[in-house]
mmCIF file of C-alpha atoms and ligand atoms in Angstrom:
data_model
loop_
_atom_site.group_PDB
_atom_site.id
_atom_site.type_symbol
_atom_site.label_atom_id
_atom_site.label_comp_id
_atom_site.label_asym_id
_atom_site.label_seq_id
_atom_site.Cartn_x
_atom_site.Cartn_y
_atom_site.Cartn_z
ATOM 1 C CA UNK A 1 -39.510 78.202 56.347
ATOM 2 C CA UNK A 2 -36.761 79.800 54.668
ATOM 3 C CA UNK A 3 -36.144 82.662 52.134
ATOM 4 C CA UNK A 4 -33.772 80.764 49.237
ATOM 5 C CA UNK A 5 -31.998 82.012 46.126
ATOM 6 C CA UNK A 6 -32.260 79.930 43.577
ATOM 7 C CA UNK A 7 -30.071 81.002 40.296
ATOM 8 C CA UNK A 8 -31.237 79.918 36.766
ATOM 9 C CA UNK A 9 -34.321 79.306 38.294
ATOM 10 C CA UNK A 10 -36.075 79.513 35.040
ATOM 11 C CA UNK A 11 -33.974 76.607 33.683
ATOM 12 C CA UNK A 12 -35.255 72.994 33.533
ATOM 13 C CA UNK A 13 -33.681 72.253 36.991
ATOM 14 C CA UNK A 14 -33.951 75.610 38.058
ATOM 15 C CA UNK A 15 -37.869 75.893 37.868
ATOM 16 C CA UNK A 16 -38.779 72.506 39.554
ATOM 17 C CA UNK A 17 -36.907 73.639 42.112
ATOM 18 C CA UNK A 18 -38.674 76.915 42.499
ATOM 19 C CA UNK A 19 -41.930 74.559 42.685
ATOM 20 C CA UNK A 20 -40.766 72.103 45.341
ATOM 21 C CA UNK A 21 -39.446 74.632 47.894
ATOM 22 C CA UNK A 22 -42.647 76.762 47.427
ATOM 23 C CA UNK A 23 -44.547 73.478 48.009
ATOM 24 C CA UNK A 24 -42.876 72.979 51.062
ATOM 25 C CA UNK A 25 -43.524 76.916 52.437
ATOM 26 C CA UNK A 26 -40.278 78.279 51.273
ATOM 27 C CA UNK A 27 -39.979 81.963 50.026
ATOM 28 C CA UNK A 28 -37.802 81.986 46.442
ATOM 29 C CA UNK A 29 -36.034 84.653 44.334
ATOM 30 C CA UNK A 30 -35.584 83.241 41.219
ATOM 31 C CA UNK A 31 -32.508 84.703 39.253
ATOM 32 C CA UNK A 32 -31.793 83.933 35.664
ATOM 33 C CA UNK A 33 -30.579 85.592 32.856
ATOM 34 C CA UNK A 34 -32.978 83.899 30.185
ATOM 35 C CA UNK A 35 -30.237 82.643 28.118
ATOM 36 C CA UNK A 36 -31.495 79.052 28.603
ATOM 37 C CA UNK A 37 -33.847 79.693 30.991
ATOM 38 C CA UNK A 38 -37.318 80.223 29.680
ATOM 39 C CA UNK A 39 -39.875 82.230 31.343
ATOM 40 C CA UNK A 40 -42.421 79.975 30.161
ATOM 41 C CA UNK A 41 -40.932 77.257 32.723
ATOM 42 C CA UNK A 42 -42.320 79.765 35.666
ATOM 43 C CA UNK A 43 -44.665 81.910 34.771
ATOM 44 C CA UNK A 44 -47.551 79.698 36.568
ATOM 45 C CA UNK A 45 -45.331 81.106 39.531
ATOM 46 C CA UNK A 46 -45.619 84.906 39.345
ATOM 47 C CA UNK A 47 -48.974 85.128 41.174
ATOM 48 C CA UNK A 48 -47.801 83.392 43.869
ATOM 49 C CA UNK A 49 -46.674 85.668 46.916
ATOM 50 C CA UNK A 50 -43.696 83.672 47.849
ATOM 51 C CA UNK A 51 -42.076 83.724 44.487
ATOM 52 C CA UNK A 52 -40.289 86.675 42.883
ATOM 53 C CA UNK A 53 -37.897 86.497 39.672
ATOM 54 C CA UNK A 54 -35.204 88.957 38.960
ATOM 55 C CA UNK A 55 -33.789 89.162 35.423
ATOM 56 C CA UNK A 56 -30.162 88.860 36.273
ATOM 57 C CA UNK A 57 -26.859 87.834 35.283
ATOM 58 C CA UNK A 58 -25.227 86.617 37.779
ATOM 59 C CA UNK A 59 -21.665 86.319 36.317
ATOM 60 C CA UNK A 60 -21.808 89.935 36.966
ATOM 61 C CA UNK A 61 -22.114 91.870 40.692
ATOM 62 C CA UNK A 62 -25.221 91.052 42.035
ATOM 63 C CA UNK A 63 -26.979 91.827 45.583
ATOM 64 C CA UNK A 64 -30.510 90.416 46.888
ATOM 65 C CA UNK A 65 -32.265 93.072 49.526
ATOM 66 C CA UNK A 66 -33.231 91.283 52.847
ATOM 67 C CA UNK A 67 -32.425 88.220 54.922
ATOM 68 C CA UNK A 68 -31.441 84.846 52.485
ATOM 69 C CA UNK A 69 -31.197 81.412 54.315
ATOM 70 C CA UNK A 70 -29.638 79.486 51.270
ATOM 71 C CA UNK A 71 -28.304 80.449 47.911
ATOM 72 C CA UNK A 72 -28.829 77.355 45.244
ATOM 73 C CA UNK A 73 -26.847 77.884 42.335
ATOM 74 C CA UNK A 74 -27.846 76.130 39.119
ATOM 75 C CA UNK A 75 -27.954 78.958 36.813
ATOM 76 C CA UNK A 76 -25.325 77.171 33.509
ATOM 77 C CA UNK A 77 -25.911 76.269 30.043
ATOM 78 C CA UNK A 78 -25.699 72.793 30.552
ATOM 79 C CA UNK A 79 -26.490 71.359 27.019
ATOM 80 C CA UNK A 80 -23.330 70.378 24.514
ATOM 81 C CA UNK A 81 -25.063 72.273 21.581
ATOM 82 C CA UNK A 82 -24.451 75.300 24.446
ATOM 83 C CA UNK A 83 -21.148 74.358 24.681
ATOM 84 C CA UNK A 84 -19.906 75.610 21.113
ATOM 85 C CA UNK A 85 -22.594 78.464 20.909
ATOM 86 C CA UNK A 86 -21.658 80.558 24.292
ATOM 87 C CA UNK A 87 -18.325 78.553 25.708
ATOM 88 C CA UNK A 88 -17.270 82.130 27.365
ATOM 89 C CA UNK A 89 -20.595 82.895 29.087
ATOM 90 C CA UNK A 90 -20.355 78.865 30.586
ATOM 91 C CA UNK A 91 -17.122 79.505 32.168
ATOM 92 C CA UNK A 92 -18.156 82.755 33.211
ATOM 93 C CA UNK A 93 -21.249 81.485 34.775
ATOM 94 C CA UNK A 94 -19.223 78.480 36.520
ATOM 95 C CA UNK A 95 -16.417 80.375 38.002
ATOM 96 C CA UNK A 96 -17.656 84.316 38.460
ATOM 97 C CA UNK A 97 -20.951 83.153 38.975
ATOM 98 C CA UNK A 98 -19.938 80.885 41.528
ATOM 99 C CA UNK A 99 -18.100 83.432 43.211
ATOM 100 C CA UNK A 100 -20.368 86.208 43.258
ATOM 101 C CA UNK A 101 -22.870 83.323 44.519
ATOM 102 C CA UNK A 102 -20.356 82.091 47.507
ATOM 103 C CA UNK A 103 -19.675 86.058 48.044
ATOM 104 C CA UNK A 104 -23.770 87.144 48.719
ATOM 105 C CA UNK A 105 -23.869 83.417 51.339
ATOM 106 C CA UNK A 106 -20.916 85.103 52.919
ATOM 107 C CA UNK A 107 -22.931 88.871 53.149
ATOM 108 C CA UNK A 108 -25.779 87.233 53.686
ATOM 109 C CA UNK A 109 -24.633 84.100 56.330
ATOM 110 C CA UNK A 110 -26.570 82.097 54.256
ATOM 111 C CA UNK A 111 -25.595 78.402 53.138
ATOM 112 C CA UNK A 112 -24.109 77.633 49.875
ATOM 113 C CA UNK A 113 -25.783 74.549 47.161
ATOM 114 C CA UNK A 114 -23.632 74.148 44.362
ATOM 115 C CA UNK A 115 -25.139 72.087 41.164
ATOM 116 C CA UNK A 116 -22.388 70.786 39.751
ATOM 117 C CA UNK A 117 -22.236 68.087 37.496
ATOM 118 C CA UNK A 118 -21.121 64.059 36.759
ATOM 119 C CA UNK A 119 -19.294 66.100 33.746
ATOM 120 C CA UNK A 120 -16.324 66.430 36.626
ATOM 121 C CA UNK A 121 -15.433 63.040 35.676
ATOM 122 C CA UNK A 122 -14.784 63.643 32.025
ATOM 123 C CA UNK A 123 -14.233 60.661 30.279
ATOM 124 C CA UNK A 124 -14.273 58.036 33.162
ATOM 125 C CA UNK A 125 -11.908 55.704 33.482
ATOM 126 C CA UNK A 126 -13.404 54.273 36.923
ATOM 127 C CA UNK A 127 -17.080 52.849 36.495
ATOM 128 C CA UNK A 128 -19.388 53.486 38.274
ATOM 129 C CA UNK A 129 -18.200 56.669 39.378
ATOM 130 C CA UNK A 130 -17.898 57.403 43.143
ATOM 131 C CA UNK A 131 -17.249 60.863 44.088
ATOM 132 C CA UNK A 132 -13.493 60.063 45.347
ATOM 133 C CA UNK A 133 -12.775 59.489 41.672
ATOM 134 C CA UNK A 134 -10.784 62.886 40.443
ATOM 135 C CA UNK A 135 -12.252 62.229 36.946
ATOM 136 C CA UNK A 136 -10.378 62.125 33.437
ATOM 137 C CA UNK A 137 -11.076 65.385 31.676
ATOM 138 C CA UNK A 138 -9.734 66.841 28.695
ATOM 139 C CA UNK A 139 -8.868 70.592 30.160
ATOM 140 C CA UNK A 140 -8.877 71.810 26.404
ATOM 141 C CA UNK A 141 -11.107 69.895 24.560
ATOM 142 C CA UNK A 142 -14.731 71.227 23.165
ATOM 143 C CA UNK A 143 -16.339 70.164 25.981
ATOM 144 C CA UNK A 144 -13.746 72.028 28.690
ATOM 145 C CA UNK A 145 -16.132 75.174 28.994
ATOM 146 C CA UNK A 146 -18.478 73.299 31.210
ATOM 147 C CA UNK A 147 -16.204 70.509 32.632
ATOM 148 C CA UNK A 148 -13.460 72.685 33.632
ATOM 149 C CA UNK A 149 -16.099 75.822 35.107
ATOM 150 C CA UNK A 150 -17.901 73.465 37.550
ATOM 151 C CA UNK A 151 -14.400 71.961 38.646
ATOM 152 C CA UNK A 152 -13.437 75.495 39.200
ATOM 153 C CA UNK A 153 -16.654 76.054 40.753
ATOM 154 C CA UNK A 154 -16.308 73.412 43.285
ATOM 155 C CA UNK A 155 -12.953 74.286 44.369
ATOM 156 C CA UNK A 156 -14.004 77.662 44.949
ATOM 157 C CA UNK A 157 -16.770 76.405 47.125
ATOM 158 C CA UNK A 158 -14.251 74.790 49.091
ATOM 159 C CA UNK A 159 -12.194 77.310 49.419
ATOM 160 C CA UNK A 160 -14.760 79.308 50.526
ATOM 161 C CA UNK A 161 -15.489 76.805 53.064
ATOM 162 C CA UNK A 162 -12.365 75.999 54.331
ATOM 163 C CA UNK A 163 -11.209 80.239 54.212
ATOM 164 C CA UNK A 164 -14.908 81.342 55.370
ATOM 165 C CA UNK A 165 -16.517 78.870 57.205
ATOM 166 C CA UNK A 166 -19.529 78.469 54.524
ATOM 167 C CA UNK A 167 -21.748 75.800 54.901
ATOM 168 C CA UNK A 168 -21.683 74.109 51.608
ATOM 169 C CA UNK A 169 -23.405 72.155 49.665
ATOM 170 C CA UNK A 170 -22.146 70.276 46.137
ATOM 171 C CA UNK A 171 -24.415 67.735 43.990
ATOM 172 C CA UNK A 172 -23.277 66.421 40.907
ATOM 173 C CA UNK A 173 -25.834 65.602 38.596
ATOM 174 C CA UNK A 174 -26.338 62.482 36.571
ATOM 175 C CA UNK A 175 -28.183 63.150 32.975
ATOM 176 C CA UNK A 176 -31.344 64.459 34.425
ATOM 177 C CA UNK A 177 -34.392 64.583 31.460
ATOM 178 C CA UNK A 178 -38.263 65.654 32.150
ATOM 179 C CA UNK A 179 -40.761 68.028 31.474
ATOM 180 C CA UNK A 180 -39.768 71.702 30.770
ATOM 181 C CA UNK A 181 -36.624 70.553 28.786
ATOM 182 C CA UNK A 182 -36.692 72.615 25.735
ATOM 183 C CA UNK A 183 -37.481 70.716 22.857
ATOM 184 C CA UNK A 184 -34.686 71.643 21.112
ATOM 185 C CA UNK A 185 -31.964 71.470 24.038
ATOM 186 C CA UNK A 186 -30.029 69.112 21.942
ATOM 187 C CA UNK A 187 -29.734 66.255 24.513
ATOM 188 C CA UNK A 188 -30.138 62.558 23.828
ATOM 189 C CA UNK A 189 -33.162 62.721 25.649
ATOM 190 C CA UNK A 190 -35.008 65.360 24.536
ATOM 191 C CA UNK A 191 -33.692 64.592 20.375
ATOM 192 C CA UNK A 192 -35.061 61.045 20.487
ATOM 193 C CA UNK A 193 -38.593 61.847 21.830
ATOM 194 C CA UNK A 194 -38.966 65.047 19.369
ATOM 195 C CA UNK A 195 -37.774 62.814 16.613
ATOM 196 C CA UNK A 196 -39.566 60.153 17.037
ATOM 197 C CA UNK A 197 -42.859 62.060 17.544
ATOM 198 C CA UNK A 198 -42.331 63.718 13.962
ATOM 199 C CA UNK A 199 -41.243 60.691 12.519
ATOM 200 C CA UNK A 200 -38.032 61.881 11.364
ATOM 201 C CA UNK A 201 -34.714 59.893 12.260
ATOM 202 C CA UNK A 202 -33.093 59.035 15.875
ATOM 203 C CA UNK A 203 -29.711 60.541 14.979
ATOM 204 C CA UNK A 204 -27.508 58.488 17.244
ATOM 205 C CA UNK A 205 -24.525 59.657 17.166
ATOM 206 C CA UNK A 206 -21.255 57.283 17.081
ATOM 207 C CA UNK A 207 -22.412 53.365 17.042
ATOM 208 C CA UNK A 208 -24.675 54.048 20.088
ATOM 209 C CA UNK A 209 -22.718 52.044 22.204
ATOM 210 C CA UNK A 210 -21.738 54.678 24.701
ATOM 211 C CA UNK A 211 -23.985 54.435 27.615
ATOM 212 C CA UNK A 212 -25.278 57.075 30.409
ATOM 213 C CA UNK A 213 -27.858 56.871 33.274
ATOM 214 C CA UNK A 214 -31.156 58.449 33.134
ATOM 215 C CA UNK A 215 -32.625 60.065 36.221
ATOM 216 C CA UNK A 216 -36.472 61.416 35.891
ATOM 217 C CA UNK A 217 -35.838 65.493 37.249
ATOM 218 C CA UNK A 218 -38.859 64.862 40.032
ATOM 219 C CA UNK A 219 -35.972 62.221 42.016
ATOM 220 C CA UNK A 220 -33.201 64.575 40.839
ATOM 221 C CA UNK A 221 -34.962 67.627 43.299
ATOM 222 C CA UNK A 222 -35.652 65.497 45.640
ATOM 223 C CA UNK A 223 -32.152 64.381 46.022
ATOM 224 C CA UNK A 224 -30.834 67.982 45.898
ATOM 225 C CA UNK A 225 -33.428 69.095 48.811
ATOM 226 C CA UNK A 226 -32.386 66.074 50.743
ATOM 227 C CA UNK A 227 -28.847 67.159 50.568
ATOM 228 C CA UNK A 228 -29.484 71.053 51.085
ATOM 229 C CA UNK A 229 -31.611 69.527 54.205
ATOM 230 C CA UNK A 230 -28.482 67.632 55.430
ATOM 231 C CA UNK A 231 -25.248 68.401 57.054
ATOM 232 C CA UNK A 232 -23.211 66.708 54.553
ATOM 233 C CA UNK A 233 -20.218 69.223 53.257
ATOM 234 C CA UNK A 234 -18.760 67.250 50.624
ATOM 235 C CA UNK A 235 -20.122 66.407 46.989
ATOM 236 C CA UNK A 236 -22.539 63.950 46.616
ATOM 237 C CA UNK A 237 -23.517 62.103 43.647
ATOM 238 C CA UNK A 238 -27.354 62.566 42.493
ATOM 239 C CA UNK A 239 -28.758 60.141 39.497
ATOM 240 C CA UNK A 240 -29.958 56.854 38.830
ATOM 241 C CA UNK A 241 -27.888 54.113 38.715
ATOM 242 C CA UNK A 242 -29.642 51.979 35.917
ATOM 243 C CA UNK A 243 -27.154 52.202 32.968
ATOM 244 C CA UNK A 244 -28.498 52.170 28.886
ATOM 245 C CA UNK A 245 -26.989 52.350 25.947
ATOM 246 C CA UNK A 246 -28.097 55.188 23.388
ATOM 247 C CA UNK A 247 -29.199 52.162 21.222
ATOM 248 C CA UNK A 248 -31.413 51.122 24.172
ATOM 249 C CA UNK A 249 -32.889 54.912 25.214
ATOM 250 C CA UNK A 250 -33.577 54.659 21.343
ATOM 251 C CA UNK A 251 -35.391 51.184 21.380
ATOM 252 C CA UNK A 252 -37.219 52.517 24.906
ATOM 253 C CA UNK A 253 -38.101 55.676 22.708
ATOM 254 C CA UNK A 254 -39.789 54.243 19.639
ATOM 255 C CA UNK A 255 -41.381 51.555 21.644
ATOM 256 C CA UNK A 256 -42.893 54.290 23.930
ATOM 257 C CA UNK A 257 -43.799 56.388 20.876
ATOM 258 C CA UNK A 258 -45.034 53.498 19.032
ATOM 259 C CA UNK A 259 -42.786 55.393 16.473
ATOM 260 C CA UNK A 260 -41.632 53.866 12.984
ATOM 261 C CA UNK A 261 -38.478 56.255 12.929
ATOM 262 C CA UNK A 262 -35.230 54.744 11.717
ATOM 263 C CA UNK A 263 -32.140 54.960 13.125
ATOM 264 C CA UNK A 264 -29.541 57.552 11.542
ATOM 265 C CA UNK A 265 -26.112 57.387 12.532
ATOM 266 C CA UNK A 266 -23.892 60.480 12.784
ATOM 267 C CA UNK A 267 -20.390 60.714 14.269
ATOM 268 C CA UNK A 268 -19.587 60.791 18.081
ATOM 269 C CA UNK A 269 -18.693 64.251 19.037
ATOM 270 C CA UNK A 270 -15.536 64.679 20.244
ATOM 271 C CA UNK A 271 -14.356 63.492 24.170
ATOM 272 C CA UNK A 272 -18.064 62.285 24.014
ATOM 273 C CA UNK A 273 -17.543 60.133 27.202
ATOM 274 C CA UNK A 274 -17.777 56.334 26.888
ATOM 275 C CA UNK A 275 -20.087 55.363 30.178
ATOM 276 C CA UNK A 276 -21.178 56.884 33.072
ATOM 277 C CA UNK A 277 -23.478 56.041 36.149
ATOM 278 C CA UNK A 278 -23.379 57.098 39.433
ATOM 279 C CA UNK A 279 -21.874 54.851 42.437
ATOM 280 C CA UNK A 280 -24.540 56.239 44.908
ATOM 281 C CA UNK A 281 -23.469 54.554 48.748
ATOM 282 C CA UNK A 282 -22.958 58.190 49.341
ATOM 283 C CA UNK A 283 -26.226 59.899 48.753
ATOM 284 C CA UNK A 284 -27.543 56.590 50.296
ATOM 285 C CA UNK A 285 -25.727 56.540 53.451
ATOM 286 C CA UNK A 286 -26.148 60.411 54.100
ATOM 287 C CA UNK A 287 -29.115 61.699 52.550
ATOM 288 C CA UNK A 288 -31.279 58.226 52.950
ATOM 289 C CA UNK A 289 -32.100 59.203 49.140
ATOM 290 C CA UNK A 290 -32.314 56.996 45.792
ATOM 291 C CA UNK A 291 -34.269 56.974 43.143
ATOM 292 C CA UNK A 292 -37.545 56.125 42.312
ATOM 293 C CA UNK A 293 -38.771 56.617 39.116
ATOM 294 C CA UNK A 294 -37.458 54.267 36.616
ATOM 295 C CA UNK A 295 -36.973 55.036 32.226
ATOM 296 C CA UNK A 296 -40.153 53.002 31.152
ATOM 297 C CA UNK A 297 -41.920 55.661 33.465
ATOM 298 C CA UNK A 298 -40.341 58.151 33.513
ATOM 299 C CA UNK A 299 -40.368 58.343 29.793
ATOM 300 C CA UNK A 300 -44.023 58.098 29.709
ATOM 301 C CA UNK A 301 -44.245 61.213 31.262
ATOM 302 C CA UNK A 302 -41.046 63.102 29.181
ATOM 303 C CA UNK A 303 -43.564 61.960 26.352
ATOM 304 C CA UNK A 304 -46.723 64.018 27.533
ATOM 305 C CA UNK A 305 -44.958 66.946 27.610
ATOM 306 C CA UNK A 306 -42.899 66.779 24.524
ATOM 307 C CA UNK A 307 -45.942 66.073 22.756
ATOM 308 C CA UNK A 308 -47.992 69.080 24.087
ATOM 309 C CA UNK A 309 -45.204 71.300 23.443
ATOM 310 C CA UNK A 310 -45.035 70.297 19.826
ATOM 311 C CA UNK A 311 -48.712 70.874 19.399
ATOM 312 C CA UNK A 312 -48.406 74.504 20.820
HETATM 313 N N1 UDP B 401 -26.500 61.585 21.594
HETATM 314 C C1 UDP B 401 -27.014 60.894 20.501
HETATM 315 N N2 UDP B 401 -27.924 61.533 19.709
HETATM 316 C C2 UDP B 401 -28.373 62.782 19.947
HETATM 317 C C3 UDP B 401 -27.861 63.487 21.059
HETATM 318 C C4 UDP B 401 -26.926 62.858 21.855
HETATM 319 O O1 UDP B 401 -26.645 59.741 20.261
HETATM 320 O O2 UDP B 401 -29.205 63.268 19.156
HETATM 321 C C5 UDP B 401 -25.545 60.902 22.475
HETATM 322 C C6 UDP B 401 -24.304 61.708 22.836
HETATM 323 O O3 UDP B 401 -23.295 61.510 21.867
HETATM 324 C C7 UDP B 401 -23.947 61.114 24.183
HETATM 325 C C8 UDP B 401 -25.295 60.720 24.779
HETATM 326 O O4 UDP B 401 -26.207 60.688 23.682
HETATM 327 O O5 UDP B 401 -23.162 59.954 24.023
HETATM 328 C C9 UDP B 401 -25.811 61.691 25.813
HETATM 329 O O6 UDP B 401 -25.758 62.975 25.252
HETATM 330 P P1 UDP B 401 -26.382 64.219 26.002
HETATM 331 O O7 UDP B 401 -25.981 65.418 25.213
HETATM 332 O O8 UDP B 401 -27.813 63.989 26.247
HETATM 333 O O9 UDP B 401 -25.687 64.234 27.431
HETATM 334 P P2 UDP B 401 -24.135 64.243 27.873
HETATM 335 O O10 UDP B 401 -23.284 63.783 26.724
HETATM 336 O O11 UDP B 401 -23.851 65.644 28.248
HETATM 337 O O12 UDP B 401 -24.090 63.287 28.975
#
């Protein structure tokens, strides 16, 4: 049993987290600012006597009373739509957040889970990506807000490491999708089901050639508990390796939704990467993790909940 800190709890990550480590007799404070986060996401947890959430910012100072085991930081915008509406409060989060997180583990003696992000490749140029790969990313470009925090965010975790002693943890995360996404998050994902649903358009954007790797959120917190279970001090790559095209998420979508939506093609955003899927020997060799819930199914289940939040 251990007393955890889990920042943006609130968030789509953030909250099945919350859930899991309850589950497994865990005792969470939840932080989160409710930029992105959504209280809805936990508020089946606020009767329960293990869980308490704290409104808080924590790209500003922040302390938690009494003992903490494990600090899991998640708390960041993570969604490109995010990326041009608060870039400042993404780098803040990534790099001040991160700090002020690695500073309360150091307080506190408490280990250190970063959630960083596949995004530390950029553009890739190396496929799939292992995690020696120091990624091709545009430092400047419109998506550099979150890229360029969580690279900051890992070095500081190392540094922290190497200067402190911390025991670390860093997972970057492969496009995760699931229930408690909002519906308007502005991902692939979470755009295709909500369109197709309403019968409006699948705006693909570009030709829909670019491809990315789906991983259903209950294998993503697995994998992250595996690793904040483990010994392992370096990142590890958390996903699934089965790599679509947005044409194919698209065809998987309106098949799933028995949907007679047409396709509407806008442009590709800009340093919208190419490919990406996760070379996982790593999280396989160390954690004993992989994935286990395929699209088709996982899908199904993205589906259910889109469609009951549409009909609140
Ligand atoms: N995308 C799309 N239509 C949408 C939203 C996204 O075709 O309505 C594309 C986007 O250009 C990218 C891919 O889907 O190539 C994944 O985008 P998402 O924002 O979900 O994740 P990320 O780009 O951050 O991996």
């Amino acid at each position: 049993m251990a007393r955890v800190v889990v920042t943006g709890g609130a968030g789509f990550l953030g909250s099945h987290l919350c859930d899991r480590l309850l589950e497994r007799g865990d005792e969470v404070v939840c932080l989160d600012n409710l930029v992105t986060g959504r209280t809805a996401n936990i508020e089946h947890l606020f009767a329960h006597p293990g869980f308490t959430f704290v409104e808080q910012d924590v790209s500003n100072f922040m302390w938690v009373p009494g003992p903490v085991d494990a600090i899991m930081h998640l708390a960041s915008p993570a969604s490109p739509i995010d990326f041009a509406r608060i870039p400042i409060q993404i780098l803040k989060v990534g790099s001040l957040g991160t700090h002020n997180c690695l500073g309360l583990a150091r307080a506190k003696g408490a280990k250190f889970h970063l959630n960083s992000t596949s995004e530390v490749y950029g553009d890739p140029l190396v496929h799939p990506q292992p995690e020696t790969y120091w990624g091709n990313v545009n430092p400047i470009g419109p998506r550099s807000m979150y890229d360029e925090a969580k690279r900051f965010g890992e070095a500081m975790t190392m540094a922290y490491h190497r200067a402190h002693d911390i025991d670390i943890r860093i997972v970057r995360t492969f496009n995760t999708y699931g229930p408690r996404m909002a519906p308007d998050d502005g991902r692939v994902v979470s755009n295709f089901i909500v369109q197709a649903l309403k019968g409006e358009a699948l705006t693909v954007y570009g030709d829909g050639s670019q491809s990315r790797s789906f991983c259903y959120v209950d294998d993503q917190i697995a994998g992250q508990l595996a690793l904040l279970d483990s010994d392992y001090q370096q990142p590890v790559n958390i996903g699934n390796p089965h790599e679509f095209t947005m044409l194919e998420l698209a065809e998987t979508v309106l098949a799933a939704t028995n949907s007679n939506s047409k396709l509407e093609f806008l442009p590709l955003p800009k340093d919208d990467p190419t490919q990406r899927k996760p070379d996982l020997t790593v999280a396989n060799r160390e954690l004993g993790w992989e994935p286990k819930i395929q699209l088709a199914e996982g899908i199904e289940k993205a589906i259910t909940y889109f469609a009951a939040e549409l009909g609140r």
